[in-house]
Tab-separated table of C-alpha atoms and ligand atoms in Angstrom:
chain	number	residue	atom	x	y	z
A	1	MET	CA	-25.853	7.304	-66.468
A	2	PRO	CA	-24.080	4.241	-64.969
A	3	ASP	CA	-20.305	4.480	-64.389
A	4	TRP	CA	-19.553	1.836	-67.103
A	5	GLY	CA	-15.833	2.204	-66.466
A	6	ASN	CA	-16.300	1.005	-62.814
A	7	LEU	CA	-18.850	-1.539	-63.688
A	8	LEU	CA	-16.348	-3.281	-66.090
A	9	ALA	CA	-14.595	-4.580	-63.114
A	10	GLN	CA	-17.447	-7.049	-62.924
A	11	ASP	CA	-16.142	-8.729	-66.034
A	12	ALA	CA	-13.395	-10.517	-64.117
A	13	SER	CA	-13.213	-13.419	-66.572
A	14	ARG	CA	-12.987	-10.847	-69.596
A	15	MET	CA	-16.004	-11.928	-71.811
A	16	VAL	CA	-15.434	-8.485	-73.465
A	17	GLU	CA	-12.412	-9.912	-75.302
A	18	ALA	CA	-14.438	-12.779	-76.865
A	19	LEU	CA	-17.101	-10.277	-77.769
A	20	ARG	CA	-14.764	-7.652	-79.186
A	21	SER	CA	-13.080	-10.306	-81.620
A	22	PHE	CA	-16.384	-12.032	-82.959
A	23	PRO	CA	-15.924	-10.414	-86.459
A	24	GLU	CA	-12.288	-11.759	-86.754
A	25	GLN	CA	-13.453	-15.161	-85.314
A	26	ILE	CA	-15.974	-15.349	-88.162
A	27	GLU	CA	-13.177	-14.842	-90.632
A	28	ARG	CA	-10.928	-17.522	-88.891
A	29	ALA	CA	-13.850	-19.823	-88.675
A	30	LEU	CA	-14.587	-19.743	-92.407
A	31	GLY	CA	-11.026	-20.753	-92.876
A	32	LEU	CA	-12.087	-24.078	-91.026
A	33	ALA	CA	-14.747	-24.652	-93.451
A	34	CYS	CA	-12.200	-26.616	-95.597
A	35	ARG	CA	-11.896	-29.046	-92.813
A	36	VAL	CA	-15.479	-30.248	-93.460
A	37	PRO	CA	-14.877	-32.907	-96.248
A	38	ASN	CA	-16.675	-32.773	-99.505
A	39	ASN	CA	-17.267	-36.546	-99.681
A	40	LEU	CA	-20.106	-36.172	-97.373
A	41	GLN	CA	-22.079	-34.948	-100.481
A	42	GLY	CA	-25.449	-36.587	-101.658
A	43	PHE	CA	-27.288	-36.039	-98.441
A	44	LYS	CA	-30.896	-35.094	-98.459
A	45	ASN	CA	-31.304	-33.557	-94.997
A	46	VAL	CA	-29.007	-32.406	-92.373
A	47	VAL	CA	-29.536	-33.152	-88.705
A	48	VAL	CA	-27.490	-31.155	-86.120
A	49	LEU	CA	-26.945	-32.638	-82.717
A	50	GLY	CA	-26.075	-30.284	-79.795
A	51	MET	CA	-27.166	-28.620	-76.605
A	52	GLY	CA	-27.135	-25.052	-75.420
A	53	GLY	CA	-24.564	-22.772	-76.691
A	54	SER	CA	-23.516	-25.365	-79.187
A	55	ALA	CA	-27.014	-26.175	-80.556
A	56	ILE	CA	-27.905	-22.610	-81.481
A	57	ALA	CA	-25.586	-23.038	-84.646
A	58	GLY	CA	-27.928	-25.655	-85.848
A	59	ASP	CA	-30.961	-23.376	-85.529
A	60	LEU	CA	-29.056	-20.594	-87.446
A	61	LEU	CA	-27.909	-22.940	-90.121
A	62	ALA	CA	-31.665	-24.241	-90.584
A	63	ARG	CA	-32.653	-20.666	-91.461
A	64	PHE	CA	-30.065	-20.114	-94.191
A	65	SER	CA	-29.718	-23.339	-95.745
A	66	THR	CA	-31.568	-24.461	-98.894
A	67	VAL	CA	-31.495	-28.086	-97.757
A	68	PRO	CA	-33.673	-29.193	-94.679
A	69	VAL	CA	-31.736	-28.787	-91.426
A	70	VAL	CA	-33.211	-30.027	-88.164
A	71	THR	CA	-31.552	-29.484	-84.681
A	72	VAL	CA	-31.902	-32.191	-82.145
A	73	ARG	CA	-31.533	-31.406	-78.549
A	74	ASP	CA	-32.101	-34.837	-77.112
A	75	TYR	CA	-30.620	-38.179	-76.360
A	76	GLU	CA	-32.515	-39.707	-79.116
A	77	LEU	CA	-33.063	-39.162	-82.936
A	78	PRO	CA	-36.175	-38.843	-84.892
A	79	THR	CA	-37.251	-41.980	-86.584
A	80	TRP	CA	-36.642	-40.683	-90.038
A	81	VAL	CA	-32.942	-40.139	-89.736
A	82	ASN	CA	-31.250	-42.606	-92.263
A	83	SER	CA	-28.391	-42.947	-94.724
A	84	ASP	CA	-29.691	-39.932	-96.627
A	85	THR	CA	-28.902	-37.722	-93.448
A	86	LEU	CA	-25.898	-35.697	-92.952
A	87	LEU	CA	-25.145	-35.958	-89.005
A	88	ILE	CA	-23.521	-33.045	-87.536
A	89	ALA	CA	-22.525	-33.318	-83.784
A	90	ILE	CA	-21.616	-29.898	-82.324
A	91	SER	CA	-20.275	-29.924	-78.656
A	92	TYR	CA	-17.750	-27.227	-77.720
A	93	SER	CA	-16.530	-29.364	-74.713
A	94	GLY	CA	-17.133	-32.725	-76.493
A	95	GLU	CA	-18.442	-34.068	-73.232
A	96	THR	CA	-22.304	-33.318	-73.643
A	97	GLU	CA	-24.002	-36.603	-72.937
A	98	GLU	CA	-27.311	-35.838	-74.930
A	99	THR	CA	-25.204	-35.035	-77.921
A	100	LEU	CA	-22.829	-38.121	-77.547
A	101	SER	CA	-25.855	-40.494	-77.027
A	102	ALA	CA	-27.716	-39.154	-80.130
A	103	PHE	CA	-24.327	-39.207	-82.207
A	104	ARG	CA	-23.880	-42.865	-81.407
A	105	GLU	CA	-27.320	-43.706	-82.345
A	106	GLY	CA	-26.971	-41.682	-85.681
A	107	LEU	CA	-23.793	-43.469	-86.560
A	108	ARG	CA	-25.684	-46.689	-86.645
A	109	ARG	CA	-27.907	-45.187	-89.311
A	110	THR	CA	-25.672	-43.130	-91.564
A	111	ARG	CA	-22.054	-42.911	-92.514
A	112	ARG	CA	-22.319	-39.269	-93.554
A	113	ALA	CA	-21.237	-37.607	-90.267
A	114	VAL	CA	-18.879	-34.928	-89.025
A	115	ALA	CA	-18.311	-33.220	-85.578
A	116	LEU	CA	-17.209	-29.808	-84.329
A	117	THR	CA	-15.551	-29.805	-80.989
A	118	THR	CA	-12.467	-28.775	-79.038
A	119	GLY	CA	-11.885	-32.488	-78.213
A	120	GLY	CA	-13.091	-34.784	-75.414
A	121	ALA	CA	-15.247	-37.886	-75.680
A	122	LEU	CA	-16.759	-36.646	-78.878
A	123	ALA	CA	-13.371	-36.285	-80.667
A	124	ALA	CA	-12.207	-39.708	-79.236
A	125	LEU	CA	-15.385	-41.107	-80.705
A	126	CYS	CA	-14.637	-39.685	-84.082
A	127	GLU	CA	-11.143	-40.966	-84.063
A	128	GLU	CA	-12.283	-44.354	-83.107
A	129	ARG	CA	-14.949	-44.553	-85.881
A	130	ASP	CA	-12.936	-42.711	-88.598
A	131	ILE	CA	-15.356	-39.846	-88.622
A	132	PRO	CA	-13.920	-36.378	-89.648
A	133	TRP	CA	-14.071	-33.722	-87.028
A	134	VAL	CA	-13.349	-29.914	-87.023
A	135	PRO	CA	-11.174	-28.749	-84.182
A	136	VAL	CA	-12.586	-25.763	-82.560
A	137	PRO	CA	-10.140	-23.518	-80.649
A	138	PRO	CA	-10.162	-24.010	-76.865
A	139	GLY	CA	-10.469	-21.231	-74.193
A	140	PHE	CA	-13.956	-19.904	-74.874
A	141	GLN	CA	-17.344	-20.374	-73.246
A	142	PRO	CA	-19.436	-22.632	-75.604
A	143	ARG	CA	-21.868	-19.598	-76.208
A	144	ALA	CA	-18.859	-17.391	-76.997
A	145	ALA	CA	-17.509	-19.769	-79.457
A	146	LEU	CA	-20.418	-19.442	-81.777
A	147	ALA	CA	-18.442	-18.196	-84.754
A	148	PHE	CA	-16.369	-21.381	-84.700
A	149	LEU	CA	-19.440	-23.548	-84.359
A	150	LEU	CA	-21.411	-21.997	-87.024
A	151	PHE	CA	-19.266	-20.456	-89.777
A	152	PRO	CA	-17.228	-23.703	-90.782
A	153	LEU	CA	-20.774	-25.230	-91.558
A	154	LEU	CA	-22.092	-22.189	-93.310
A	155	GLY	CA	-18.890	-22.043	-95.375
A	156	CYS	CA	-18.993	-25.675	-96.131
A	157	LEU	CA	-22.776	-25.556	-97.143
A	158	SER	CA	-22.126	-22.459	-99.201
A	159	ARG	CA	-19.409	-24.180	-100.981
A	160	LEU	CA	-21.812	-26.824	-102.015
A	161	GLY	CA	-24.361	-24.219	-103.068
A	162	TYR	CA	-26.746	-24.717	-100.053
A	163	VAL	CA	-26.663	-21.275	-98.434
A	164	ARG	CA	-28.797	-18.563	-99.630
A	165	ASP	CA	-26.503	-15.678	-98.635
A	166	ASP	CA	-22.772	-15.155	-98.733
A	167	PRO	CA	-21.213	-16.002	-95.237
A	168	ALA	CA	-18.068	-14.349	-96.337
A	169	ARG	CA	-19.801	-10.874	-96.204
A	170	VAL	CA	-21.030	-11.021	-92.577
A	171	ALA	CA	-17.696	-10.169	-90.726
A	172	ALA	CA	-17.248	-6.836	-92.566
A	173	ALA	CA	-20.880	-5.803	-91.794
A	174	LEU	CA	-20.315	-6.531	-88.016
A	175	ARG	CA	-17.135	-4.506	-87.590
A	176	GLY	CA	-19.079	-1.359	-87.407
A	177	LEU	CA	-21.457	-2.737	-84.838
A	178	ARG	CA	-18.416	-3.862	-82.733
A	179	ASP	CA	-17.127	-0.403	-82.907
A	180	ALA	CA	-20.364	1.169	-81.751
A	181	CYS	CA	-20.692	-1.362	-78.819
A	182	VAL	CA	-17.198	-1.716	-77.188
A	183	PRO	CA	-16.900	-0.168	-73.787
A	184	GLU	CA	-14.577	2.595	-75.065
A	185	HIS	CA	-17.540	3.911	-76.960
A	186	GLN	CA	-19.321	5.957	-74.150
A	187	ALA	CA	-23.157	5.855	-73.892
A	188	ASN	CA	-23.293	3.213	-76.678
A	189	PRO	CA	-26.541	1.540	-78.216
A	190	ALA	CA	-25.967	-1.709	-76.481
A	191	GLN	CA	-25.670	0.004	-73.036
A	192	ASP	CA	-28.747	1.983	-73.877
A	193	VAL	CA	-30.887	-1.157	-74.525
A	194	ALA	CA	-29.342	-2.914	-71.295
A	195	GLN	CA	-30.541	0.072	-69.321
A	196	THR	CA	-34.000	-0.343	-70.730
A	197	LEU	CA	-34.006	-4.053	-69.868
A	198	PHE	CA	-32.440	-3.583	-66.409
A	199	GLY	CA	-34.758	-4.593	-63.532
A	200	ARG	CA	-37.297	-5.995	-65.919
A	201	ILE	CA	-38.092	-9.436	-67.394
A	202	PRO	CA	-37.329	-9.315	-71.122
A	203	VAL	CA	-39.592	-11.251	-73.445
A	204	ILE	CA	-37.914	-11.291	-76.809
A	205	TYR	CA	-39.915	-11.677	-80.119
A	206	GLY	CA	-38.516	-12.899	-83.427
A	207	ALA	CA	-40.029	-13.765	-86.706
A	208	GLY	CA	-38.572	-15.761	-89.595
A	209	ILE	CA	-34.774	-15.281	-89.742
A	210	THR	CA	-34.780	-13.699	-86.235
A	211	VAL	CA	-36.544	-16.629	-84.467
A	212	PRO	CA	-33.151	-18.265	-83.519
A	213	VAL	CA	-31.759	-14.901	-82.779
A	214	ALA	CA	-34.624	-14.141	-80.207
A	215	TYR	CA	-33.725	-17.430	-78.541
A	216	ARG	CA	-30.167	-16.536	-78.470
A	217	TRP	CA	-31.035	-13.262	-76.800
A	218	LYS	CA	-33.098	-15.117	-74.077
A	219	THR	CA	-30.282	-17.622	-73.434
A	220	GLN	CA	-27.585	-15.070	-73.471
A	221	ILE	CA	-29.586	-12.842	-70.914
A	222	ASN	CA	-29.893	-16.031	-68.759
A	223	GLU	CA	-26.332	-17.149	-68.978
A	224	ASN	CA	-24.468	-13.766	-69.059
A	225	ALA	CA	-26.903	-11.625	-66.888
A	226	LYS	CA	-28.058	-14.337	-64.737
A	227	GLN	CA	-31.659	-13.487	-64.773
A	228	PRO	CA	-34.984	-14.696	-66.238
A	229	ALA	CA	-35.806	-14.001	-69.809
A	230	TYR	CA	-38.292	-15.474	-72.144
A	231	TRP	CA	-38.933	-15.556	-75.951
A	232	ALA	CA	-41.659	-16.342	-78.403
A	233	GLU	CA	-42.123	-16.031	-82.291
A	234	LEU	CA	-44.359	-14.359	-84.643
A	235	PRO	CA	-46.834	-15.119	-86.102
A	236	GLU	CA	-47.569	-17.964	-83.690
A	237	LEU	CA	-47.607	-15.771	-80.604
A	238	CYS	CA	-50.649	-13.956	-82.017
A	239	HIS	CA	-52.583	-17.094	-81.649
A	240	ASN	CA	-51.895	-17.594	-77.833
A	241	GLU	CA	-49.377	-15.482	-76.117
A	242	ILE	CA	-51.411	-12.316	-77.036
A	243	VAL	CA	-54.275	-13.526	-74.606
A	244	GLY	CA	-51.853	-13.666	-71.759
A	245	TYR	CA	-51.476	-9.773	-72.014
A	246	GLU	CA	-54.998	-9.440	-70.569
A	247	LEU	CA	-53.752	-9.910	-66.935
A	248	ALA	CA	-50.039	-9.328	-67.637
A	249	GLY	CA	-50.310	-5.879	-66.137
A	250	LYS	CA	-51.276	-7.434	-62.903
A	251	VAL	CA	-48.978	-10.515	-62.726
A	252	PHE	CA	-46.006	-9.311	-65.060
A	253	ALA	CA	-45.682	-5.850	-64.347
A	254	GLN	CA	-41.794	-6.194	-64.714
A	255	GLY	CA	-42.191	-7.634	-68.261
A	256	ILE	CA	-40.897	-5.784	-71.202
A	257	VAL	CA	-41.304	-7.031	-74.932
A	258	LEU	CA	-38.412	-6.471	-77.157
A	259	PHE	CA	-39.247	-6.927	-80.992
A	260	LEU	CA	-36.382	-8.038	-83.122
A	261	ARG	CA	-36.960	-6.433	-86.672
A	262	SER	CA	-35.605	-7.014	-90.018
A	263	SER	CA	-36.357	-5.519	-93.340
A	264	PHE	CA	-36.866	-9.074	-94.493
A	265	ASP	CA	-39.887	-9.582	-92.100
A	266	HIS	CA	-42.909	-10.807	-94.054
A	267	PRO	CA	-45.209	-7.859	-94.653
A	268	ARG	CA	-47.979	-9.508	-92.627
A	269	VAL	CA	-45.672	-10.050	-89.718
A	270	ALA	CA	-44.696	-6.254	-89.873
A	271	ARG	CA	-48.392	-5.539	-89.721
A	272	ARG	CA	-48.818	-7.936	-86.776
A	273	VAL	CA	-46.101	-6.109	-84.910
A	274	GLU	CA	-47.757	-2.702	-85.383
A	275	ILE	CA	-51.015	-4.089	-83.966
A	276	LEU	CA	-49.246	-5.797	-81.208
A	277	LYS	CA	-47.628	-2.588	-80.069
A	278	GLU	CA	-51.135	-0.978	-79.943
A	279	VAL	CA	-52.311	-3.867	-77.874
A	280	LEU	CA	-49.296	-3.557	-75.516
A	281	SER	CA	-49.633	0.128	-75.158
A	282	SER	CA	-53.325	-0.097	-74.412
A	283	ARG	CA	-52.596	-2.337	-71.577
A	284	GLY	CA	-49.780	-0.254	-70.354
A	285	LEU	CA	-47.206	-2.849	-71.037
A	286	ALA	CA	-43.626	-1.889	-71.990
A	287	PHE	CA	-41.956	-2.761	-75.430
A	288	ARG	CA	-39.096	-1.649	-77.457
A	289	GLU	CA	-37.881	-2.626	-81.056
A	290	VAL	CA	-34.401	-3.195	-82.451
A	291	TRP	CA	-33.855	-3.301	-86.128
A	292	GLY	CA	-31.136	-5.385	-87.678
A	293	GLN	CA	-28.709	-3.820	-90.146
A	294	GLY	CA	-26.924	-5.325	-93.302
A	295	GLU	CA	-27.634	-6.016	-96.807
A	296	THR	CA	-28.571	-9.635	-96.621
A	297	ALA	CA	-30.924	-11.570	-94.403
A	298	LEU	CA	-27.871	-13.529	-92.973
A	299	ALA	CA	-25.984	-10.306	-92.233
A	300	GLN	CA	-29.085	-8.776	-90.523
A	301	ALA	CA	-29.706	-11.869	-88.373
A	302	LEU	CA	-25.993	-11.921	-87.212
A	303	TRP	CA	-26.036	-8.207	-86.621
A	304	LEU	CA	-29.039	-8.636	-84.304
A	305	LEU	CA	-27.469	-11.625	-82.532
A	306	TYR	CA	-24.198	-9.744	-82.035
A	307	PHE	CA	-25.947	-6.663	-80.786
A	308	GLY	CA	-27.824	-9.026	-78.297
A	309	ASP	CA	-24.633	-10.540	-77.052
A	310	TRP	CA	-23.282	-6.929	-76.334
A	311	VAL	CA	-26.572	-6.015	-74.618
A	312	SER	CA	-26.590	-9.195	-72.297
A	313	PHE	CA	-22.979	-8.243	-71.436
A	314	TYR	CA	-23.921	-4.750	-70.314
A	315	LEU	CA	-26.968	-6.164	-68.418
A	316	ALA	CA	-24.620	-8.535	-66.522
A	317	LEU	CA	-22.596	-5.508	-65.616
A	318	LEU	CA	-25.699	-3.614	-64.475
A	319	ASN	CA	-26.794	-6.722	-62.457
A	320	GLY	CA	-23.336	-6.700	-60.754
A	321	VAL	CA	-22.485	-10.105	-61.979
A	322	ASP	CA	-19.551	-11.564	-64.058
A	323	PRO	CA	-20.907	-12.496	-67.463
A	324	THR	CA	-18.642	-15.636	-67.835
A	325	PRO	CA	-19.289	-18.285	-65.109
A	326	VAL	CA	-22.285	-20.605	-65.530
A	327	ARG	CA	-22.276	-22.361	-62.141
A	328	PRO	CA	-25.590	-23.922	-62.194
A	329	ILE	CA	-24.867	-25.705	-65.490
A	330	GLN	CA	-21.580	-27.036	-64.184
A	331	GLU	CA	-23.151	-28.214	-60.823
A	332	LEU	CA	-25.942	-29.937	-62.725
A	333	LYS	CA	-23.451	-31.709	-65.056
A	334	LYS	CA	-21.291	-32.629	-62.189
A	335	ARG	CA	-24.273	-34.191	-60.311
A	336	LEU	CA	-25.273	-36.103	-63.550
A	337	LYS	CA	-21.714	-37.412	-63.842
A	338	GLU	CA	-21.859	-38.781	-60.298
A	339	THR	CA	-25.053	-40.882	-61.168
A	340	ALA	CA	-23.637	-41.898	-64.670
A	341	GLY	CA	-24.766	-45.326	-65.804
A	342	SER	CA	-27.276	-45.709	-62.774
A	343	GLY	CA	-30.364	-45.024	-64.824
B	1	LIG	O1	-23.612	-22.110	-72.592
B	1	LIG	C1	-23.220	-23.161	-72.093
B	1	LIG	O2	-22.179	-23.401	-71.465
B	1	LIG	C2	-24.167	-24.394	-72.224
B	1	LIG	O3	-25.339	-24.163	-72.900
B	1	LIG	C3	-23.448	-25.506	-73.060
B	1	LIG	O4	-23.147	-25.095	-74.487
B	1	LIG	C4	-24.187	-26.799	-73.073
B	1	LIG	O5	-24.306	-27.236	-71.765
B	1	LIG	C5	-23.476	-27.864	-73.939
B	1	LIG	O6	-22.170	-28.089	-73.689
B	1	LIG	P1	-21.227	-28.163	-74.951
B	1	LIG	O7	-21.504	-26.810	-75.777
B	1	LIG	O8	-19.831	-28.140	-74.287
B	1	LIG	O9	-21.720	-29.289	-75.665
């Protein structure tokens, strides 16, 4: 067994503290829901603008909202965005150029708009245009601030009757998982899954409510553990990716499929997973399953997401890296800034 006590020294920037307090952050974040004004009502669809760790909130919102929600990760908006659209800009730093560009364009088409940010150019733009914005606490990595980027919106849409499960019940459901996954809990389930993934290339599969969660696992493994990871969704992958298994044993021997499972999986998806497991086994390809826990679909999705955050944290420690820094992202943003306005 790895010496987790020693490996914890890799976490120089203390990502563990942000992870540990996730359930309490959710409770605090629900308190911010009242900062999203009610007078935005009357919208027919919601467009969430964001990138990376900020955008995932939009994907999750889309799965649990009863009004159409689309996440836009781009400089430009779809043509159909109009005055019936509620525009939500999410940028932890408030400085993300794609989000700012799309938000500026959106404000020319609708007056229903709100932003979530710690400040920066996004907050300044909101102040200038008299657009409400929800202040998100500073001091986190964007991906570690998910509670504050998602739950004010879930709370607000829930108040308007647009969320299918009660977001107020999620935090309690996650406390048990936290207690099971903290480093003080020796040989814990997140460490176990991290050990299974160590030295391999994870391919995370989700379906329905776990689709955004599978993507979050992939990005958390990328950013925390600093290694490649991929994802795909069922049932779609049964129509293409499955063919790639034919030669995977030769060219992707390090691959491992991880199925994110939920009791809310469509029965035909559940059947597909069973068949896929047989196909993977027959080709000598590795796989593992993780089942979400909780009474509601929202609770199970967040359970799996939080578990994945812990797994990526422990995988970072096994990889010998500090989970927090994301130097390649910062370097790229810096280089783009140097050429701002030139193209
Ligand atoms: O995880 C990260 O740091 C990134 O994915 C950022 O979230 C992304 O670059 C967008 O930045 P921001 O969340 O500040 O808008």
